[in-house]
mmCIF file of C-alpha atoms and ligand atoms in Angstrom:
data_model
loop_
_atom_site.group_PDB
_atom_site.id
_atom_site.type_symbol
_atom_site.label_atom_id
_atom_site.label_comp_id
_atom_site.label_asym_id
_atom_site.label_seq_id
_atom_site.Cartn_x
_atom_site.Cartn_y
_atom_site.Cartn_z
ATOM 1 C CA MET E 177 0.000 0.000 0.000
ATOM 2 C CA ASN E 178 1.084 3.541 -0.714
ATOM 3 C CA ARG E 179 2.919 4.691 2.428
ATOM 4 C CA ILE E 180 1.298 8.124 2.616
ATOM 5 C CA PHE E 181 -2.153 6.566 2.268
ATOM 6 C CA LYS E 182 -1.351 4.064 5.007
ATOM 7 C CA PHE E 183 -0.012 6.816 7.253
ATOM 8 C CA THR E 184 -3.151 8.879 6.718
ATOM 9 C CA ILE E 185 -5.386 5.933 7.536
ATOM 10 C CA LEU E 186 -3.377 5.085 10.619
ATOM 11 C CA SER E 187 -3.497 8.656 11.883
ATOM 12 C CA ILE E 188 -7.198 8.972 11.205
ATOM 13 C CA CYS E 189 -8.021 5.699 12.864
ATOM 14 C CA ALA E 190 -5.737 6.252 15.841
ATOM 15 C CA LEU E 191 -7.236 9.667 16.470
ATOM 16 C CA SER E 192 -10.769 8.555 15.880
ATOM 17 C CA MET E 193 -10.379 5.644 18.257
ATOM 18 C CA ILE E 194 -9.362 8.116 20.934
ATOM 19 C CA SER E 195 -12.237 10.455 20.182
ATOM 20 C CA CYS E 196 -14.782 7.647 19.870
ATOM 21 C CA GLY E 197 -13.546 6.032 23.071
ATOM 22 C CA GLN E 198 -16.534 7.235 25.041
ATOM 23 C CA SER E 199 -19.200 5.709 22.806
ATOM 24 C CA LYS E 200 -21.443 3.097 24.451
ATOM 25 C CA THR E 201 -20.648 0.238 22.072
ATOM 26 C CA SER E 202 -17.044 -0.413 21.086
ATOM 27 C CA SER E 203 -16.360 -0.099 17.358
ATOM 28 C CA LYS E 204 -15.639 -3.804 17.136
ATOM 29 C CA GLY E 205 -18.904 -4.509 18.871
ATOM 30 C CA ILE E 206 -21.030 -2.443 16.556
ATOM 31 C CA ILE E 207 -19.524 -3.990 13.419
ATOM 32 C CA GLU E 208 -19.812 -7.578 14.581
ATOM 33 C CA GLU E 209 -23.247 -7.029 16.003
ATOM 34 C CA ASN E 210 -24.504 -5.578 12.717
ATOM 35 C CA VAL E 211 -22.935 -8.349 10.656
ATOM 36 C CA ASP E 212 -24.552 -10.909 12.915
ATOM 37 C CA PHE E 213 -27.929 -9.168 12.733
ATOM 38 C CA ALA E 214 -27.794 -8.690 8.952
ATOM 39 C CA SER E 215 -26.801 -12.326 8.381
ATOM 40 C CA LYS E 216 -29.747 -13.488 10.461
ATOM 41 C CA GLN E 217 -32.295 -11.000 9.085
ATOM 42 C CA ILE E 218 -31.389 -11.421 5.413
ATOM 43 C CA GLY E 219 -30.888 -15.119 6.134
ATOM 44 C CA ILE E 220 -34.598 -15.392 7.006
ATOM 45 C CA GLU E 221 -35.504 -13.727 3.699
ATOM 46 C CA VAL E 222 -33.235 -16.057 1.753
ATOM 47 C CA GLU E 223 -34.579 -19.161 3.524
ATOM 48 C CA ASN E 224 -38.140 -18.121 2.697
ATOM 49 C CA MET E 225 -37.204 -17.594 -0.930
ATOM 50 C CA ASN E 226 -35.420 -20.897 -1.191
ATOM 51 C CA ALA E 227 -38.431 -22.632 0.346
ATOM 52 C CA SER E 228 -40.637 -21.020 -2.306
ATOM 53 C CA GLY E 229 -38.294 -22.094 -5.110
ATOM 54 C CA LEU E 230 -38.241 -18.514 -6.441
ATOM 55 C CA VAL E 231 -35.303 -16.160 -6.889
ATOM 56 C CA LEU E 232 -36.713 -12.870 -5.641
ATOM 57 C CA ASN E 233 -35.322 -9.388 -5.254
ATOM 58 C CA PRO E 234 -36.964 -7.426 -2.412
ATOM 59 C CA ARG E 235 -37.313 -3.659 -2.676
ATOM 60 C CA THR E 236 -39.664 -2.352 0.033
ATOM 61 C CA ILE E 237 -42.941 -2.912 1.899
ATOM 62 C CA GLU E 238 -46.235 -2.120 0.156
ATOM 63 C CA LYS E 239 -49.046 -0.221 1.916
ATOM 64 C CA ASP E 240 -50.826 -3.550 2.517
ATOM 65 C CA GLY E 241 -47.780 -4.894 4.384
ATOM 66 C CA SER E 242 -46.609 -7.275 1.665
ATOM 67 C CA THR E 243 -43.085 -7.179 0.251
ATOM 68 C CA ARG E 244 -42.628 -5.384 -3.050
ATOM 69 C CA TYR E 245 -40.117 -7.184 -5.269
ATOM 70 C CA ASN E 246 -38.023 -5.756 -8.103
ATOM 71 C CA THR E 247 -38.222 -6.713 -11.709
ATOM 72 C CA PRO E 248 -34.797 -6.426 -13.399
ATOM 73 C CA GLU E 249 -35.406 -3.107 -15.193
ATOM 74 C CA LEU E 250 -36.189 -1.139 -12.020
ATOM 75 C CA TRP E 251 -33.491 1.202 -10.732
ATOM 76 C CA THR E 252 -33.427 -0.608 -7.402
ATOM 77 C CA SER E 253 -32.741 -4.099 -8.781
ATOM 78 C CA GLY E 254 -28.987 -4.115 -8.013
ATOM 79 C CA PHE E 255 -29.181 -3.396 -4.310
ATOM 80 C CA PHE E 256 -30.412 -6.694 -2.878
ATOM 81 C CA PRO E 257 -27.822 -8.755 -4.767
ATOM 82 C CA GLY E 258 -25.298 -6.101 -3.721
ATOM 83 C CA SER E 259 -26.241 -6.610 -0.071
ATOM 84 C CA LEU E 260 -25.737 -10.356 -0.521
ATOM 85 C CA TRP E 261 -22.245 -9.653 -1.915
ATOM 86 C CA TYR E 262 -21.486 -7.452 1.093
ATOM 87 C CA LEU E 263 -22.584 -10.265 3.403
ATOM 88 C CA TYR E 264 -20.179 -12.551 1.559
ATOM 89 C CA GLU E 265 -17.402 -9.997 1.969
ATOM 90 C CA LEU E 266 -18.221 -9.419 5.624
ATOM 91 C CA THR E 267 -18.545 -13.078 6.642
ATOM 92 C CA GLY E 268 -16.498 -15.046 4.085
ATOM 93 C CA ASP E 269 -19.338 -17.590 4.141
ATOM 94 C CA GLN E 270 -19.748 -19.326 0.744
ATOM 95 C CA LYS E 271 -23.492 -19.499 1.320
ATOM 96 C CA TRP E 272 -23.738 -15.766 0.592
ATOM 97 C CA LYS E 273 -21.720 -16.118 -2.580
ATOM 98 C CA THR E 274 -24.159 -18.742 -3.859
ATOM 99 C CA GLU E 275 -27.150 -16.567 -2.997
ATOM 100 C CA ALA E 276 -25.537 -13.428 -4.424
ATOM 101 C CA GLU E 277 -24.774 -15.172 -7.703
ATOM 102 C CA LYS E 278 -28.328 -16.421 -8.018
ATOM 103 C CA VAL E 279 -29.897 -12.969 -7.675
ATOM 104 C CA THR E 280 -27.165 -11.120 -9.580
ATOM 105 C CA GLU E 281 -27.604 -13.344 -12.604
ATOM 106 C CA THR E 282 -31.331 -12.568 -12.815
ATOM 107 C CA LEU E 283 -30.177 -9.109 -13.962
ATOM 108 C CA ASP E 284 -28.387 -10.394 -17.055
ATOM 109 C CA THR E 285 -30.556 -8.391 -19.497
ATOM 110 C CA VAL E 286 -29.890 -5.102 -17.702
ATOM 111 C CA GLN E 287 -26.532 -4.832 -19.474
ATOM 112 C CA TYR E 288 -28.473 -3.935 -22.656
ATOM 113 C CA LEU E 289 -30.845 -1.463 -21.008
ATOM 114 C CA THR E 290 -30.663 1.986 -22.630
ATOM 115 C CA TRP E 291 -33.976 3.645 -21.739
ATOM 116 C CA HIS E 292 -32.908 5.132 -18.417
ATOM 117 C CA HIS E 293 -29.639 6.013 -16.707
ATOM 118 C CA ASP E 294 -29.727 3.795 -13.656
ATOM 119 C CA VAL E 295 -27.765 0.970 -15.287
ATOM 120 C CA GLY E 296 -24.779 2.116 -13.226
ATOM 121 C CA PHE E 297 -26.547 1.533 -9.912
ATOM 122 C CA MET E 298 -28.053 -1.730 -11.114
ATOM 123 C CA ILE E 299 -24.982 -3.350 -12.616
ATOM 124 C CA TYR E 300 -22.243 -1.900 -10.427
ATOM 125 C CA CYS E 301 -23.938 -2.848 -7.134
ATOM 126 C CA SER E 302 -24.635 -6.398 -8.346
ATOM 127 C CA TYR E 303 -22.119 -7.537 -10.980
ATOM 128 C CA GLY E 304 -19.564 -4.901 -9.938
ATOM 129 C CA ASN E 305 -19.388 -6.124 -6.353
ATOM 130 C CA GLY E 306 -19.520 -9.710 -7.602
ATOM 131 C CA TYR E 307 -16.591 -9.119 -9.948
ATOM 132 C CA LYS E 308 -14.541 -7.468 -7.204
ATOM 133 C CA LEU E 309 -14.905 -10.603 -5.072
ATOM 134 C CA THR E 310 -14.848 -13.411 -7.654
ATOM 135 C CA LYS E 311 -13.156 -12.087 -10.825
ATOM 136 C CA ASN E 312 -15.772 -14.040 -12.778
ATOM 137 C CA PRO E 313 -14.944 -13.228 -16.454
ATOM 138 C CA ASN E 314 -18.636 -13.217 -17.419
ATOM 139 C CA TYR E 315 -19.276 -10.482 -14.883
ATOM 140 C CA LYS E 316 -16.508 -8.434 -16.474
ATOM 141 C CA LYS E 317 -18.244 -8.721 -19.857
ATOM 142 C CA VAL E 318 -21.540 -7.623 -18.339
ATOM 143 C CA ILE E 319 -19.915 -4.568 -16.730
ATOM 144 C CA ILE E 320 -18.368 -3.486 -20.032
ATOM 145 C CA GLN E 321 -21.565 -4.039 -22.019
ATOM 146 C CA ALA E 322 -23.551 -2.104 -19.400
ATOM 147 C CA ALA E 323 -21.120 0.807 -19.708
ATOM 148 C CA LYS E 324 -21.668 0.780 -23.471
ATOM 149 C CA SER E 325 -25.429 0.890 -22.927
ATOM 150 C CA LEU E 326 -25.154 3.732 -20.416
ATOM 151 C CA SER E 327 -22.863 5.660 -22.772
ATOM 152 C CA THR E 328 -25.612 5.748 -25.420
ATOM 153 C CA ARG E 329 -27.325 8.248 -23.149
ATOM 154 C CA PHE E 330 -24.386 10.696 -23.223
ATOM 155 C CA ARG E 331 -25.424 13.891 -25.012
ATOM 156 C CA PRO E 332 -22.295 15.550 -26.442
ATOM 157 C CA ASN E 333 -24.003 18.951 -26.892
ATOM 158 C CA VAL E 334 -24.768 18.981 -23.192
ATOM 159 C CA GLY E 335 -21.729 17.089 -21.942
ATOM 160 C CA ALA E 336 -23.833 14.889 -19.678
ATOM 161 C CA ILE E 337 -25.681 11.598 -19.529
ATOM 162 C CA GLN E 338 -29.443 12.061 -19.919
ATOM 163 C CA SER E 339 -31.176 10.610 -16.868
ATOM 164 C CA TRP E 340 -34.746 10.107 -17.963
ATOM 165 C CA ASN E 341 -36.530 9.869 -21.286
ATOM 166 C CA VAL E 342 -39.125 12.579 -21.807
ATOM 167 C CA ASN E 343 -41.580 10.934 -24.141
ATOM 168 C CA LYS E 344 -43.743 9.051 -21.638
ATOM 169 C CA GLY E 345 -44.702 8.592 -18.017
ATOM 170 C CA TRP E 346 -44.855 11.461 -15.531
ATOM 171 C CA GLN E 347 -41.637 12.914 -16.969
ATOM 172 C CA ALA E 348 -43.419 13.690 -20.270
ATOM 173 C CA LYS E 349 -45.688 16.145 -18.424
ATOM 174 C CA ARG E 350 -42.753 18.290 -17.297
ATOM 175 C CA GLY E 351 -41.775 19.647 -20.722
ATOM 176 C CA TRP E 352 -38.128 18.710 -20.285
ATOM 177 C CA GLN E 353 -35.616 18.166 -23.108
ATOM 178 C CA CYS E 354 -32.646 16.562 -21.367
ATOM 179 C CA PRO E 355 -33.183 16.067 -17.632
ATOM 180 C CA VAL E 356 -30.075 15.205 -15.645
ATOM 181 C CA ILE E 357 -30.540 14.366 -11.983
ATOM 182 C CA ILE E 358 -27.895 14.544 -9.277
ATOM 183 C CA ASP E 359 -28.432 10.807 -8.648
ATOM 184 C CA ASN E 360 -26.701 10.253 -11.989
ATOM 185 C CA MET E 361 -23.331 10.907 -10.313
ATOM 186 C CA MET E 362 -23.720 7.396 -8.897
ATOM 187 C CA ASN E 363 -23.701 5.819 -12.348
ATOM 188 C CA LEU E 364 -20.176 7.060 -13.039
ATOM 189 C CA GLU E 365 -18.514 4.339 -10.953
ATOM 190 C CA LEU E 366 -19.579 1.763 -13.551
ATOM 191 C CA LEU E 367 -17.968 3.831 -16.313
ATOM 192 C CA PHE E 368 -14.670 4.206 -14.453
ATOM 193 C CA GLU E 369 -14.603 0.463 -13.784
ATOM 194 C CA ALA E 370 -15.455 -0.420 -17.389
ATOM 195 C CA SER E 371 -12.558 1.696 -18.677
ATOM 196 C CA LYS E 372 -10.154 -0.082 -16.367
ATOM 197 C CA LEU E 373 -11.480 -3.508 -17.360
ATOM 198 C CA SER E 374 -11.647 -2.860 -21.117
ATOM 199 C CA GLY E 375 -8.860 -0.353 -21.695
ATOM 200 C CA ASP E 376 -11.439 1.806 -23.503
ATOM 201 C CA ASN E 377 -10.949 5.278 -22.095
ATOM 202 C CA SER E 378 -14.121 6.693 -23.635
ATOM 203 C CA PHE E 379 -16.230 5.547 -20.648
ATOM 204 C CA ARG E 380 -13.959 7.410 -18.245
ATOM 205 C CA GLU E 381 -14.025 10.499 -20.458
ATOM 206 C CA ILE E 382 -17.817 10.505 -20.440
ATOM 207 C CA ALA E 383 -17.821 10.133 -16.654
ATOM 208 C CA LEU E 384 -15.466 13.065 -16.180
ATOM 209 C CA LYS E 385 -17.317 15.322 -18.595
ATOM 210 C CA HIS E 386 -20.566 14.507 -16.817
ATOM 211 C CA ALA E 387 -18.994 15.217 -13.420
ATOM 212 C CA ASP E 388 -17.642 18.580 -14.604
ATOM 213 C CA VAL E 389 -20.873 19.736 -16.222
ATOM 214 C CA SER E 390 -22.781 18.735 -13.090
ATOM 215 C CA LEU E 391 -20.241 20.542 -10.940
ATOM 216 C CA ASP E 392 -20.870 23.709 -12.941
ATOM 217 C CA ASN E 393 -24.650 23.550 -12.991
ATOM 218 C CA HIS E 394 -26.053 21.372 -10.253
ATOM 219 C CA PHE E 395 -24.931 23.303 -7.174
ATOM 220 C CA ARG E 396 -26.003 26.418 -5.369
ATOM 221 C CA LYS E 397 -23.606 28.836 -3.711
ATOM 222 C CA ASP E 398 -23.960 26.959 -0.408
ATOM 223 C CA TYR E 399 -22.979 23.677 -2.184
ATOM 224 C CA SER E 400 -26.414 22.154 -1.814
ATOM 225 C CA SER E 401 -27.578 20.428 -4.961
ATOM 226 C CA TYR E 402 -30.632 20.860 -7.143
ATOM 227 C CA HIS E 403 -32.323 17.609 -8.017
ATOM 228 C CA VAL E 404 -32.988 18.031 -11.756
ATOM 229 C CA ILE E 405 -31.187 20.220 -14.287
ATOM 230 C CA ASP E 406 -32.912 20.316 -17.650
ATOM 231 C CA TYR E 407 -30.635 21.088 -20.614
ATOM 232 C CA ASP E 408 -31.336 22.215 -24.157
ATOM 233 C CA THR E 409 -30.352 19.265 -26.332
ATOM 234 C CA ILE E 410 -29.043 21.517 -29.128
ATOM 235 C CA THR E 411 -27.291 24.388 -27.343
ATOM 236 C CA GLY E 412 -26.467 22.559 -24.103
ATOM 237 C CA GLN E 413 -27.788 25.557 -22.154
ATOM 238 C CA VAL E 414 -29.564 25.068 -18.836
ATOM 239 C CA ARG E 415 -33.346 25.355 -19.332
ATOM 240 C CA GLY E 416 -34.411 24.804 -15.752
ATOM 241 C CA LYS E 417 -33.270 23.884 -12.237
ATOM 242 C CA VAL E 418 -36.077 21.981 -10.583
ATOM 243 C CA THR E 419 -37.045 18.996 -8.475
ATOM 244 C CA ALA E 420 -38.923 15.755 -8.906
ATOM 245 C CA GLN E 421 -38.476 14.134 -5.507
ATOM 246 C CA GLY E 422 -37.633 17.092 -3.289
ATOM 247 C CA TYR E 423 -39.837 19.496 -1.329
ATOM 248 C CA ALA E 424 -39.382 22.360 -3.806
ATOM 249 C CA ASP E 425 -37.284 23.336 -6.815
ATOM 250 C CA ASN E 426 -35.047 25.353 -4.550
ATOM 251 C CA SER E 427 -34.804 22.881 -1.702
ATOM 252 C CA ALA E 428 -32.081 20.452 -0.649
ATOM 253 C CA TRP E 429 -33.551 16.960 -1.038
ATOM 254 C CA ALA E 430 -31.586 14.869 1.462
ATOM 255 C CA ARG E 431 -30.809 11.792 -0.628
ATOM 256 C CA GLY E 432 -29.746 14.027 -3.516
ATOM 257 C CA GLN E 433 -27.108 15.567 -1.243
ATOM 258 C CA GLY E 434 -26.041 12.003 -0.435
ATOM 259 C CA TRP E 435 -25.689 11.091 -4.109
ATOM 260 C CA ALA E 436 -23.659 14.255 -4.656
ATOM 261 C CA ILE E 437 -21.142 13.725 -1.845
ATOM 262 C CA TYR E 438 -20.731 10.063 -2.762
ATOM 263 C CA GLY E 439 -20.405 10.792 -6.486
ATOM 264 C CA TYR E 440 -17.652 13.391 -6.154
ATOM 265 C CA THR E 441 -15.792 11.146 -3.715
ATOM 266 C CA ILE E 442 -15.727 8.479 -6.437
ATOM 267 C CA CYS E 443 -14.438 11.056 -8.934
ATOM 268 C CA TYR E 444 -11.619 11.951 -6.554
ATOM 269 C CA ARG E 445 -10.783 8.282 -5.997
ATOM 270 C CA GLU E 446 -10.508 7.760 -9.732
ATOM 271 C CA THR E 447 -8.610 10.931 -10.678
ATOM 272 C CA LYS E 448 -7.008 12.401 -7.553
ATOM 273 C CA ASN E 449 -8.078 15.765 -8.973
ATOM 274 C CA PRO E 450 -8.438 17.959 -5.853
ATOM 275 C CA LYS E 451 -11.442 19.839 -7.260
ATOM 276 C CA TYR E 452 -13.612 16.742 -6.740
ATOM 277 C CA LEU E 453 -12.514 16.249 -3.140
ATOM 278 C CA GLU E 454 -13.050 19.952 -2.520
ATOM 279 C CA GLN E 455 -16.589 19.590 -3.861
ATOM 280 C CA ALA E 456 -17.296 16.601 -1.609
ATOM 281 C CA GLU E 457 -15.856 18.504 1.363
ATOM 282 C CA ASN E 458 -17.997 21.529 0.631
ATOM 283 C CA ILE E 459 -21.073 19.315 0.479
ATOM 284 C CA ALA E 460 -20.067 17.822 3.841
ATOM 285 C CA LYS E 461 -19.798 21.351 5.227
ATOM 286 C CA PHE E 462 -23.303 22.113 3.985
ATOM 287 C CA LEU E 463 -24.683 18.946 5.558
ATOM 288 C CA PHE E 464 -23.016 19.017 8.927
ATOM 289 C CA ASN E 465 -23.279 22.750 9.598
ATOM 290 C CA HIS E 466 -26.927 22.764 8.607
ATOM 291 C CA PRO E 467 -29.184 24.014 11.423
ATOM 292 C CA ARG E 468 -31.795 21.411 10.471
ATOM 293 C CA MET E 469 -29.421 18.428 10.534
ATOM 294 C CA PRO E 470 -30.728 16.430 13.524
ATOM 295 C CA LYS E 471 -28.435 15.472 16.410
ATOM 296 C CA ASP E 472 -28.473 11.794 15.412
ATOM 297 C CA LEU E 473 -27.285 12.837 11.901
ATOM 298 C CA VAL E 474 -30.147 11.046 10.151
ATOM 299 C CA PRO E 475 -31.567 13.845 7.984
ATOM 300 C CA TYR E 476 -35.161 14.746 7.382
ATOM 301 C CA TRP E 477 -36.116 13.777 3.824
ATOM 302 C CA ASP E 478 -35.538 17.361 2.651
ATOM 303 C CA PHE E 479 -33.558 20.012 4.551
ATOM 304 C CA ASP E 480 -36.065 22.672 3.506
ATOM 305 C CA CYS E 481 -39.294 20.860 4.240
ATOM 306 C CA LYS E 482 -41.468 23.383 6.071
ATOM 307 C CA ASP E 483 -42.876 20.675 8.351
ATOM 308 C CA ILE E 484 -39.558 19.915 10.069
ATOM 309 C CA PRO E 485 -39.477 18.538 12.797
ATOM 310 C CA ASN E 486 -42.904 17.007 12.117
ATOM 311 C CA THR E 487 -41.932 15.144 9.004
ATOM 312 C CA TYR E 488 -40.079 12.025 7.939
ATOM 313 C CA ARG E 489 -36.432 11.132 8.330
ATOM 314 C CA ASP E 490 -34.667 9.367 5.492
ATOM 315 C CA ALA E 491 -32.457 6.524 6.712
ATOM 316 C CA SER E 492 -31.396 5.834 3.117
ATOM 317 C CA ALA E 493 -29.870 9.319 2.795
ATOM 318 C CA ALA E 494 -28.025 8.817 6.075
ATOM 319 C CA ALA E 495 -26.622 5.451 4.948
ATOM 320 C CA VAL E 496 -25.375 6.868 1.617
ATOM 321 C CA ILE E 497 -23.743 9.810 3.388
ATOM 322 C CA ALA E 498 -22.077 7.558 5.995
ATOM 323 C CA SER E 499 -20.597 5.299 3.358
ATOM 324 C CA ALA E 500 -19.227 8.264 1.394
ATOM 325 C CA LEU E 501 -17.766 9.813 4.550
ATOM 326 C CA TYR E 502 -15.788 6.674 5.400
ATOM 327 C CA GLU E 503 -14.093 6.871 2.027
ATOM 328 C CA MET E 504 -13.605 10.652 2.250
ATOM 329 C CA SER E 505 -12.020 10.227 5.660
ATOM 330 C CA THR E 506 -9.098 8.474 3.969
ATOM 331 C CA TYR E 507 -8.531 11.344 1.518
ATOM 332 C CA SER E 508 -9.043 14.513 3.518
ATOM 333 C CA LYS E 509 -5.866 15.993 4.980
ATOM 334 C CA ASP E 510 -7.350 17.833 7.926
ATOM 335 C CA LYS E 511 -10.965 16.652 8.195
ATOM 336 C CA GLY E 512 -10.478 12.887 8.014
ATOM 337 C CA VAL E 513 -11.010 12.314 11.731
ATOM 338 C CA GLN E 514 -14.124 14.423 11.700
ATOM 339 C CA TYR E 515 -15.609 12.630 8.693
ATOM 340 C CA LYS E 516 -15.071 9.270 10.335
ATOM 341 C CA GLU E 517 -16.703 10.546 13.522
ATOM 342 C CA TYR E 518 -19.744 11.728 11.583
ATOM 343 C CA ALA E 519 -19.954 8.390 9.771
ATOM 344 C CA ASP E 520 -19.586 6.484 13.042
ATOM 345 C CA LYS E 521 -22.358 8.558 14.569
ATOM 346 C CA ILE E 522 -24.669 7.806 11.631
ATOM 347 C CA VAL E 523 -23.903 4.087 11.861
ATOM 348 C CA GLU E 524 -24.539 4.198 15.612
ATOM 349 C CA SER E 525 -27.897 5.934 15.039
ATOM 350 C CA LEU E 526 -28.953 3.556 12.277
ATOM 351 C CA SER E 527 -27.975 0.592 14.463
ATOM 352 C CA SER E 528 -30.247 1.762 17.271
ATOM 353 C CA PRO E 529 -33.837 0.583 17.753
ATOM 354 C CA ALA E 530 -34.989 3.955 16.386
ATOM 355 C CA TYR E 531 -34.002 2.854 12.875
ATOM 356 C CA ARG E 532 -32.917 -0.772 12.874
ATOM 357 C CA ALA E 533 -35.638 -3.377 12.817
ATOM 358 C CA ASN E 534 -36.113 -6.229 15.264
ATOM 359 C CA LEU E 535 -35.056 -9.649 14.058
ATOM 360 C CA GLY E 536 -37.784 -11.270 11.981
ATOM 361 C CA GLU E 537 -39.766 -8.019 11.624
ATOM 362 C CA ASN E 538 -39.818 -5.295 8.918
ATOM 363 C CA ASN E 539 -40.326 -7.988 6.210
ATOM 364 C CA ASN E 540 -36.675 -8.906 6.851
ATOM 365 C CA PHE E 541 -35.269 -5.564 5.738
ATOM 366 C CA LEU E 542 -32.555 -4.188 8.016
ATOM 367 C CA LEU E 543 -33.545 -0.549 8.383
ATOM 368 C CA MET E 544 -36.862 1.217 8.861
ATOM 369 C CA HIS E 545 -37.781 4.850 8.118
ATOM 370 C CA SER E 546 -36.667 5.701 4.612
ATOM 371 C CA VAL E 547 -38.452 7.804 2.035
ATOM 372 C CA GLY E 548 -38.747 7.028 -1.678
ATOM 373 C CA SER E 549 -40.599 9.991 -3.154
ATOM 374 C CA ILE E 550 -42.966 12.122 -1.113
ATOM 375 C CA PRO E 551 -44.144 14.261 -4.081
ATOM 376 C CA HIS E 552 -45.189 11.045 -5.834
ATOM 377 C CA GLY E 553 -46.778 9.671 -2.659
ATOM 378 C CA ALA E 554 -44.512 6.650 -3.048
ATOM 379 C CA GLU E 555 -42.633 4.646 -0.434
ATOM 380 C CA ILE E 556 -42.988 6.966 2.523
ATOM 381 C CA ASP E 557 -41.484 5.941 5.877
ATOM 382 C CA VAL E 558 -40.701 2.409 4.781
ATOM 383 C CA PRO E 559 -37.687 0.137 4.493
ATOM 384 C CA LEU E 560 -35.859 0.460 1.177
ATOM 385 C CA ASN E 561 -33.324 -2.000 -0.175
ATOM 386 C CA TYR E 562 -30.854 0.784 -0.979
ATOM 387 C CA ALA E 563 -30.850 1.981 2.641
ATOM 388 C CA ASP E 564 -29.827 -1.567 3.609
ATOM 389 C CA TYR E 565 -27.224 -1.765 0.823
ATOM 390 C CA TYR E 566 -25.425 1.479 1.742
ATOM 391 C CA PHE E 567 -25.695 0.626 5.445
ATOM 392 C CA LEU E 568 -23.886 -2.674 4.829
ATOM 393 C CA GLU E 569 -21.367 -0.910 2.591
ATOM 394 C CA ALA E 570 -20.721 1.588 5.390
ATOM 395 C CA ILE E 571 -20.210 -1.274 7.858
ATOM 396 C CA CYS E 572 -17.787 -2.897 5.429
ATOM 397 C CA ARG E 573 -15.817 0.332 4.954
ATOM 398 C CA LYS E 574 -15.739 0.994 8.690
ATOM 399 C CA ARG E 575 -14.392 -2.496 9.278
ATOM 400 C CA GLU E 576 -11.684 -2.062 6.642
ATOM 401 C CA LEU E 577 -10.601 1.288 8.081
ATOM 402 C CA GLU E 578 -10.395 -0.035 11.603
ATOM 403 C CA LYS E 579 -8.581 -3.183 10.494
ATOM 404 C CA LEU E 580 -5.978 -1.048 8.726
ATOM 405 C CA ALA E 581 -5.498 1.028 11.832
ATOM 406 C CA LYS E 582 -4.625 -2.086 13.803
ATOM 407 C CA ASN E 583 -2.075 -3.497 11.335
HETATM 408 N N1 LIG G 1972 -32.454 7.520 -7.880
HETATM 409 C C1 LIG G 1972 -33.731 7.665 -7.333
HETATM 410 C C2 LIG G 1972 -33.779 7.990 -5.893
HETATM 411 O O1 LIG G 1972 -32.815 8.320 -5.255
HETATM 412 O O2 LIG G 1972 -34.862 7.932 -5.357
#
């Protein structure tokens, strides 16, 4: 390992262990306890599925209390297999590999999907994590093909990947030409990986162009992010700065801020260009100095919702932010300790009975209290498979950091 990197990690971890010394549960305890809980809780889900003979992909709980399952083309289809891969990584138990492979491979057709941008989420969380752990050559092919499919949505006049089509569904009613949502920053990881695996640099170039155009247009002066930027497909000019899932066009939708901080952290990882780390750090400043960030660091679903404190928290936003912060903590020269402390606090909150379900309850999802889309009246105060995925990813990153500190 690069010596400076190792030194930074050691310093961060040593300092953070001192500063976290007063927490109720030791770091080791909270990691092991969560791994044990997740193995049991997701284990119940997997046993039920195996008993039914079906390979299912849970997403959330419906209003009638039943589990809603993904079909492959939904943006959330990569998260459950991704969680199974994280359980394999966290436990080393072959059982999880077998289960992860089964669900991952139901997404085979997604590599050819070109009608929305979420291919990055779907394929990177499933096949991407699977490839990292198994080096299965078929998974590599899927990742590269998926990057090709995603790249068909790159609009050179705009310099960004178009998120949604505008010819049908609720999007058609908005009069958009080329909507790009901040969530799209999360699809770039697939492109970076595909360039490394294929040697084709065009995926990486698209990712960087997209990141730069978003950096120019998606942020306000306080580094909060708009949700949707609509571009003119011919001139590339911004036509509108609006929202689809937030409280208002001008508000800071919590999960969007999570996608932004995570996305620019990936860009820094892949380029070491300080402007991306600076962006992620400025977003962190916005989040953690915000007067409406609750003490437990699990944000309300939108920082500008007028009903705060009488509105919903979003555990999924908190999990995304925690996972990003663990990675950022290894890059930041002077704020690393602080980022890890924030991430540890989020993990501690999400591990408490306020957010984490009881064993055998919550339709076997790990976390409660996430929000899908309040403006659409969809998935409000429910478990969501992406909250569970980023929570497990955060646990995995925390474990790696603390292991490094010991060695
Ligand atoms: N990418 C959709 C969402 O965050 O809800």
